[in-house]
Amino acid sequence: MKRQVYNPFLPIYEYIPDGEPHVFGDRVYLYGSHDKEGGETFCMRDYVVYSAPVDDLTNWRCEGTIYRADQDPAYVTDRKYMYAPDVVRGNDGKYYLYYCMSGRDGKGGYFGPISVAVCDTPAGKYRYLGYVRYPDGSPMLDFVCFDPGVLNDNGVIRIYYGTQFPYEEEPGFAENEARILEEMEMFHKSREEILHTPGGVMGPCMAVVGDDMLTVQAPPKHIIPCRTQGTSFAEHPFFEASSMRKVGDKYYFIYSSWKNHELCYATSDRPDEGFTFGGTIVSNGDVGYQGRAEQDRLNMTGTTHGSIECIDGKWYVFYHRLTHKSDYSRQACAEPITLLPDGSIPQVEITSCGLNGGPLAAVGCYPAVIACNITNGHMPHGSNHRFTEKFPHVTHCGEDRFVGEIQDGTMLGYKYFAFSGETTWGVELRGNGSGTIRAYTEPGGKIIGSLPVTPAENWTNCTGVLHAPAGTHPLYLVYTGTGEIAIKTLYLGETLEGGETLKGKKECVNND
């Protein structure tokens, strides 16, 4: 069987959220934050980079640590966490890493400058260069310096950044001024700045830096108004995660909206104004896809951040999913997208096959955690905390990664597999549950397989016959019963005519 790749497309023990993909030469590089597996806050690890040949997105390799948090001077002030970065190739041929430092749980992440590091190669050892500054050497702190994205626009280096909380859009701002100003203290802005900055201190902004990659050439400016009522952004206002791409002569601004689970885009013929909302590209709960409502989300939803990139002539969106019942352990995923002739990007669904170029083979064994849908029918939306209540989620214990807290009614969805017909199948599970796992090709449809579940303290294989129709289909597993189980592995066998059973088989397909 040819090598395959699935979501998450990096090794299942790796957590690289906030992905910015860039093609440099004949490889695509993924820059992002670095979460800890089962982490206690955002971005606890140093920056590492993964890359792949542009003509083989199944073959990702780790380039190692490119930059450490303790290389930034702010580290000694307890702002020890490096948030979402971006990298751009400068006009001198060197590579420049832009990022912001933060404290635990985001504290201190909204008032520092944008830091810069430099390297001779895309994935070498970067060294601290300085911070984005005014010509007099003082740090550029206009608006809120957060989540920088960078574009080399035919020799002009543009930095896009910012965040937007709804304070300035609240009805009755004047009546609630004292409370709102107190809540905005985390931005370290004076009352005068907050009340009298033209357009507000929030919102997405742009600054141009010179050849030194540090010094701004003119005052930064908003690219989209903060106050979105009555504009095309009213239903999907900017929140964070600025990223810019230029496609032909058109600028695509990619961002995370207030909904906080979707990557949206806006387009303009100019780099610093005139943007019009385009739509949602992807939601990590498939909210909005084919009209899906937020209460029907197919995963726990939460922060998202990413961008689009053309790789070997095809377009993809890179985003992240949540694990461990928190926003603190996020994994990189990607999907192919289409840029239509009119410039629009239809929303895509989240899948398990992602960068594979087609469905996964319905043979072999797969980590259960590649499920693109994990739901009990009432999944929560997370924001900067860890849940304690029970619901199904990706987690780990030691070297085992699995979907845990599976209770009655939990559904795991895998999209898509290429079935050749009836086959063997199974799962590796443990737990105190007693009941049945049923398989479907559509939720609530015809049952195509059934496995009995009995309590098992250790990982145990359960196998059976899967009456799968030939062709490309999703596979949904639904547990019905008492107690709670965890599933570590999904087995799919040869056709029954081939006679092979996968009971006990351990040669798993993997992304390592």
Short mmCIF file of C-alpha atoms in Angstrom, two decimals, residues 194-384:
data_model
loop_
_atom_site.label_atom_id
_atom_site.label_comp_id
_atom_site.label_asym_id
_atom_site.label_seq_id
_atom_site.Cartn_x
_atom_site.Cartn_y
_atom_site.Cartn_z
CA ILE A 194 -9.02 53.83 24.14
CA LEU A 195 -11.54 56.63 23.73
CA HIS A 196 -9.86 58.73 21.06
CA THR A 197 -7.79 56.49 18.76
CA PRO A 198 -9.31 57.01 15.29
CA GLY A 199 -11.25 53.86 14.46
CA GLY A 200 -10.55 52.37 17.91
CA VAL A 201 -7.61 50.45 19.35
CA MET A 202 -9.03 47.11 18.23
CA GLY A 203 -9.25 45.50 14.82
CA PRO A 204 -6.90 44.22 12.11
CA CYS A 205 -4.06 46.56 11.23
CA MET A 206 -1.14 46.80 8.83
CA ALA A 207 2.33 48.29 9.09
CA VAL A 208 5.09 48.47 6.47
CA VAL A 209 8.69 47.92 7.56
CA GLY A 210 11.88 48.85 5.73
CA ASP A 211 14.80 46.77 4.54
CA ASP A 212 16.01 46.25 8.11
CA MET A 213 12.73 44.32 8.66
CA LEU A 214 12.19 46.26 11.91
CA THR A 215 11.52 49.93 11.28
CA VAL A 216 8.02 51.03 10.31
CA GLN A 217 7.87 53.41 7.37
CA ALA A 218 4.54 55.07 8.22
CA PRO A 219 1.97 54.92 11.03
CA PRO A 220 0.04 51.61 11.07
CA LYS A 221 -3.56 51.70 9.89
CA HIS A 222 -6.73 49.64 10.10
CA ILE A 223 -7.47 47.50 7.08
CA ILE A 224 -11.05 46.74 8.23
CA PRO A 225 -13.18 49.01 10.46
CA CYS A 226 -13.53 47.96 14.10
CA ARG A 227 -17.19 48.78 14.10
CA THR A 228 -18.69 46.24 11.73
CA GLN A 229 -22.43 46.81 12.11
CA GLY A 230 -23.84 47.66 8.71
CA THR A 231 -20.83 46.18 6.89
CA SER A 232 -20.26 42.83 5.19
CA PHE A 233 -18.43 41.69 8.35
CA ALA A 234 -21.40 42.09 10.70
CA GLU A 235 -22.03 38.33 11.09
CA HIS A 236 -18.36 37.30 11.11
CA PRO A 237 -16.33 40.11 12.73
CA PHE A 238 -12.56 39.84 13.00
CA PHE A 239 -11.24 38.41 16.26
CA GLU A 240 -7.57 37.45 15.70
CA ALA A 241 -5.19 35.32 13.57
CA SER A 242 -4.27 37.79 10.80
CA SER A 243 -2.83 36.17 7.69
CA MET A 244 -2.49 37.64 4.21
CA ARG A 245 -2.05 35.96 0.83
CA LYS A 246 -1.81 37.59 -2.58
CA VAL A 247 -3.36 35.68 -5.47
CA GLY A 248 -2.67 37.42 -8.75
CA ASP A 249 -3.56 41.04 -8.06
CA LYS A 250 -6.08 40.23 -5.31
CA TYR A 251 -5.37 40.21 -1.56
CA TYR A 252 -6.91 37.50 0.61
CA PHE A 253 -7.09 38.32 4.32
CA ILE A 254 -7.53 35.13 6.37
CA TYR A 255 -8.69 35.50 9.98
CA SER A 256 -10.49 33.91 12.91
CA SER A 257 -13.88 35.46 13.62
CA TRP A 258 -15.67 36.16 16.91
CA LYS A 259 -17.31 32.77 16.50
CA ASN A 260 -13.84 31.45 17.39
CA HIS A 261 -14.12 28.16 15.50
CA GLU A 262 -13.96 29.31 11.89
CA LEU A 263 -11.38 30.66 9.49
CA CYS A 264 -12.89 33.37 7.32
CA TYR A 265 -11.55 35.38 4.42
CA ALA A 266 -11.99 38.83 2.95
CA THR A 267 -10.71 40.17 -0.36
CA SER A 268 -9.57 43.48 -1.78
CA ASP A 269 -7.66 44.85 -4.74
CA ARG A 270 -5.56 46.84 -2.26
CA PRO A 271 -3.37 45.62 0.60
CA ASP A 272 -4.55 48.10 3.24
CA GLU A 273 -8.20 48.94 2.63
CA GLY A 274 -11.33 48.08 0.69
CA PHE A 275 -11.78 44.55 2.05
CA THR A 276 -15.12 42.79 1.62
CA PHE A 277 -16.13 39.71 3.57
CA GLY A 278 -15.91 36.59 1.43
CA GLY A 279 -17.07 33.72 3.60
CA THR A 280 -15.98 30.91 5.90
CA ILE A 281 -13.29 28.55 4.62
CA VAL A 282 -13.39 25.94 7.39
CA SER A 283 -14.80 25.44 10.90
CA ASN A 284 -13.24 22.94 13.31
CA GLY A 285 -16.76 21.79 14.18
CA ASP A 286 -18.15 21.93 10.61
CA VAL A 287 -20.44 24.71 11.81
CA GLY A 288 -21.92 26.47 8.80
CA TYR A 289 -21.02 23.68 6.41
CA GLN A 290 -24.20 22.81 4.51
CA GLY A 291 -26.10 24.94 7.01
CA ARG A 292 -24.99 23.18 10.19
CA ALA A 293 -25.97 25.13 13.32
CA GLU A 294 -23.60 25.81 16.22
CA GLN A 295 -25.55 23.56 18.59
CA ASP A 296 -25.01 20.71 16.12
CA ARG A 297 -21.21 21.05 16.04
CA LEU A 298 -19.46 17.77 15.25
CA ASN A 299 -16.55 18.30 17.65
CA MET A 300 -15.65 20.35 20.66
CA THR A 301 -14.94 23.70 19.04
CA GLY A 302 -12.57 26.45 20.07
CA THR A 303 -9.73 28.64 18.87
CA THR A 304 -8.69 28.31 15.28
CA HIS A 305 -5.87 29.89 13.32
CA GLY A 306 -4.30 29.10 9.98
CA SER A 307 -4.07 30.12 6.36
CA ILE A 308 -4.21 29.02 2.75
CA GLU A 309 -1.34 28.10 0.44
CA CYS A 310 -0.90 26.99 -3.15
CA ILE A 311 1.27 23.88 -3.19
CA ASP A 312 2.28 22.30 -6.50
CA GLY A 313 -0.61 24.05 -8.23
CA LYS A 314 -3.31 23.06 -5.70
CA TRP A 315 -4.80 25.14 -2.89
CA TYR A 316 -5.14 24.01 0.72
CA VAL A 317 -6.35 25.46 4.00
CA PHE A 318 -4.36 24.70 7.15
CA TYR A 319 -6.14 24.92 10.52
CA HIS A 320 -6.07 23.15 13.89
CA ARG A 321 -8.32 20.96 16.01
CA LEU A 322 -8.67 20.75 19.80
CA THR A 323 -7.80 17.78 22.03
CA HIS A 324 -7.61 17.01 25.77
CA LYS A 325 -10.84 18.95 26.47
CA SER A 326 -9.08 22.30 26.21
CA ASP A 327 -7.66 24.98 23.91
CA TYR A 328 -4.17 24.09 25.09
CA SER A 329 -3.34 21.00 23.00
CA ARG A 330 -4.11 21.72 19.38
CA GLN A 331 -3.08 19.71 16.31
CA ALA A 332 -2.45 20.71 12.71
CA CYS A 333 -4.95 19.65 10.06
CA ALA A 334 -5.42 20.60 6.41
CA GLU A 335 -7.97 20.26 3.62
CA PRO A 336 -7.92 20.90 -0.13
CA ILE A 337 -9.91 23.97 -1.14
CA THR A 338 -11.08 25.51 -4.40
CA LEU A 339 -10.61 29.09 -5.53
CA LEU A 340 -13.44 29.62 -7.97
CA PRO A 341 -13.12 31.85 -11.06
CA ASP A 342 -14.96 34.64 -9.25
CA GLY A 343 -12.36 34.52 -6.45
CA SER A 344 -14.64 32.91 -3.87
CA ILE A 345 -13.68 29.95 -1.65
CA PRO A 346 -16.52 27.56 -0.76
CA GLN A 347 -16.47 26.25 2.80
CA VAL A 348 -14.97 22.77 3.06
CA GLU A 349 -15.80 20.04 5.54
CA ILE A 350 -13.21 18.68 7.94
CA THR A 351 -12.05 15.18 7.03
CA SER A 352 -9.73 12.42 8.13
CA CYS A 353 -8.07 12.14 4.70
CA GLY A 354 -7.01 15.80 4.42
CA LEU A 355 -3.81 16.00 2.36
CA ASN A 356 -4.02 12.41 1.13
CA GLY A 357 -5.23 13.38 -2.33
CA GLY A 358 -8.23 11.08 -1.99
CA PRO A 359 -9.87 8.65 0.43
CA LEU A 360 -7.87 6.44 2.77
CA ALA A 361 -7.52 2.77 1.92
CA ALA A 362 -10.02 0.60 3.80
CA VAL A 363 -7.28 -1.81 4.78
CA GLY A 364 -4.77 -1.73 7.64
CA CYS A 365 -5.07 -0.22 11.08
CA TYR A 366 -5.44 3.43 11.88
CA PRO A 367 -5.17 5.45 15.10
CA ALA A 368 -8.70 6.03 16.35
CA VAL A 369 -7.79 9.67 16.98
CA ILE A 370 -7.92 10.46 13.25
CA ALA A 371 -11.71 10.71 13.66
CA CYS A 372 -12.72 14.03 12.13
CA ASN A 373 -16.05 14.01 14.00
CA ILE A 374 -16.21 13.20 17.72
CA THR A 375 -19.55 14.03 19.28
CA ASN A 376 -22.11 13.00 21.85
CA GLY A 377 -24.68 15.35 20.31
CA HIS A 378 -24.04 18.26 22.66
CA MET A 379 -20.36 19.12 22.43
CA PRO A 380 -19.09 22.30 24.13
CA HIS A 381 -17.29 25.33 22.79
CA GLY A 382 -14.02 25.99 24.62
CA SER A 383 -12.16 29.18 25.33
CA ASN A 384 -8.98 29.44 27.39
#
